[in-house]
Every structure is written in C-alpha cells, then in structure tokens.
C-alpha cells in the first residue's frame, strides 16, 4: 500500500466517525485533488470511494499555493513557505470553527525521503505537529 492509498484509508476511517476531514496535499508531482505544482488544503465532506480523477469529490479547496515546479527540489524555500501558508489556513479555519468542531488533518507528503527530501518532510512535521505519523 502506498502513501496516498494510506491517506485515503485514513480519510475514510475518520470520515466514518466524524463526518469531515481536512486534507493537506504537499505532493507536488502526484497530487490527489489538485493540479501538479500546488500545495493545497481541502475540506472533504464525503468518503473517497472512487479513483481520484474519475469523479468530482464532494470537497472544498480551502487554500492553494503555486510552487512553480512538480518537485520541491526546484524551490525548497518557496515550497516550505507554501506549506506554512496552507497549515496557517487550516489553523485559521479551525479557530473560526471553534474547538467543539475541530476537524482532523490528514497530510499527504511527497515520497522523497533522503537528503533534502527528508529535511523537507521534517519541516512539514514540525509545522503540522501531528499526533500520528505513518
């Protein structure tokens, strides 16, 4: 099972218990919901039952930031800034919703886990401060 499939499973499991999930897409080359080259934040209100590009999912794009490449290696600082902006958009949304309506965040990262890629994953983990890393 790949990382995107694992994220889909987590989204569906969370959705079945809570009704909605936020999804932070940081994989520039193979995004689930947006155009390649974008870091994006989505609010998913339905389970992910179909292949990604076969059907329009019931979700709202809350924020989207153009990095200018399909790899974070081209502009690592800009990539990190875009991820920070998307995380901030999530935090702002949660503050507006109030603590009683907290929506979990699932983060799909790129699969580059050596050298600079690993450093960027660590930056994302530092920004998000997740309760669970898979």
JSON list of C-alpha atoms in Angstrom, two decimals, residues 2 18 42 46-47 49 53-54 64 74 76 79 86 88 101 108 115 132 134:
[
{"chain": "A", "resi": 2, "resn": "UNK", "atom": "CA", "xyz": [1.38, 3.41, -0.96]},
{"chain": "A", "resi": 18, "resn": "UNK", "atom": "CA", "xyz": [-16.52, 12.49, 12.31]},
{"chain": "A", "resi": 42, "resn": "UNK", "atom": "CA", "xyz": [-9.06, 20.63, 1.10]},
{"chain": "A", "resi": 46, "resn": "UNK", "atom": "CA", "xyz": [-17.61, 12.66, 1.73]},
{"chain": "A", "resi": 47, "resn": "UNK", "atom": "CA", "xyz": [-15.63, 9.43, 1.76]},
{"chain": "A", "resi": 49, "resn": "UNK", "atom": "CA", "xyz": [-14.83, 5.84, -2.79]},
{"chain": "A", "resi": 53, "resn": "UNK", "atom": "CA", "xyz": [-9.72, 11.69, -11.26]},
{"chain": "A", "resi": 54, "resn": "UNK", "atom": "CA", "xyz": [-12.85, 9.73, -12.27]},
{"chain": "A", "resi": 64, "resn": "UNK", "atom": "CA", "xyz": [-3.91, 26.54, -2.82]},
{"chain": "A", "resi": 74, "resn": "UNK", "atom": "CA", "xyz": [13.45, 23.28, -7.56]},
{"chain": "A", "resi": 76, "resn": "UNK", "atom": "CA", "xyz": [12.67, 24.28, -1.43]},
{"chain": "A", "resi": 79, "resn": "UNK", "atom": "CA", "xyz": [7.79, 25.05, -1.09]},
{"chain": "A", "resi": 86, "resn": "UNK", "atom": "CA", "xyz": [-1.59, 26.07, 3.90]},
{"chain": "A", "resi": 88, "resn": "UNK", "atom": "CA", "xyz": [-1.90, 28.55, 8.63]},
{"chain": "A", "resi": 101, "resn": "UNK", "atom": "CA", "xyz": [-15.92, 21.43, 15.72]},
{"chain": "A", "resi": 108, "resn": "UNK", "atom": "CA", "xyz": [-0.05, 13.57, 2.14]},
{"chain": "A", "resi": 115, "resn": "UNK", "atom": "CA", "xyz": [18.75, 14.20, 1.73]},
{"chain": "A", "resi": 132, "resn": "UNK", "atom": "CA", "xyz": [0.38, 10.23, 14.32]},
{"chain": "A", "resi": 134, "resn": "UNK", "atom": "CA", "xyz": [2.66, 6.71, 9.30]}
]
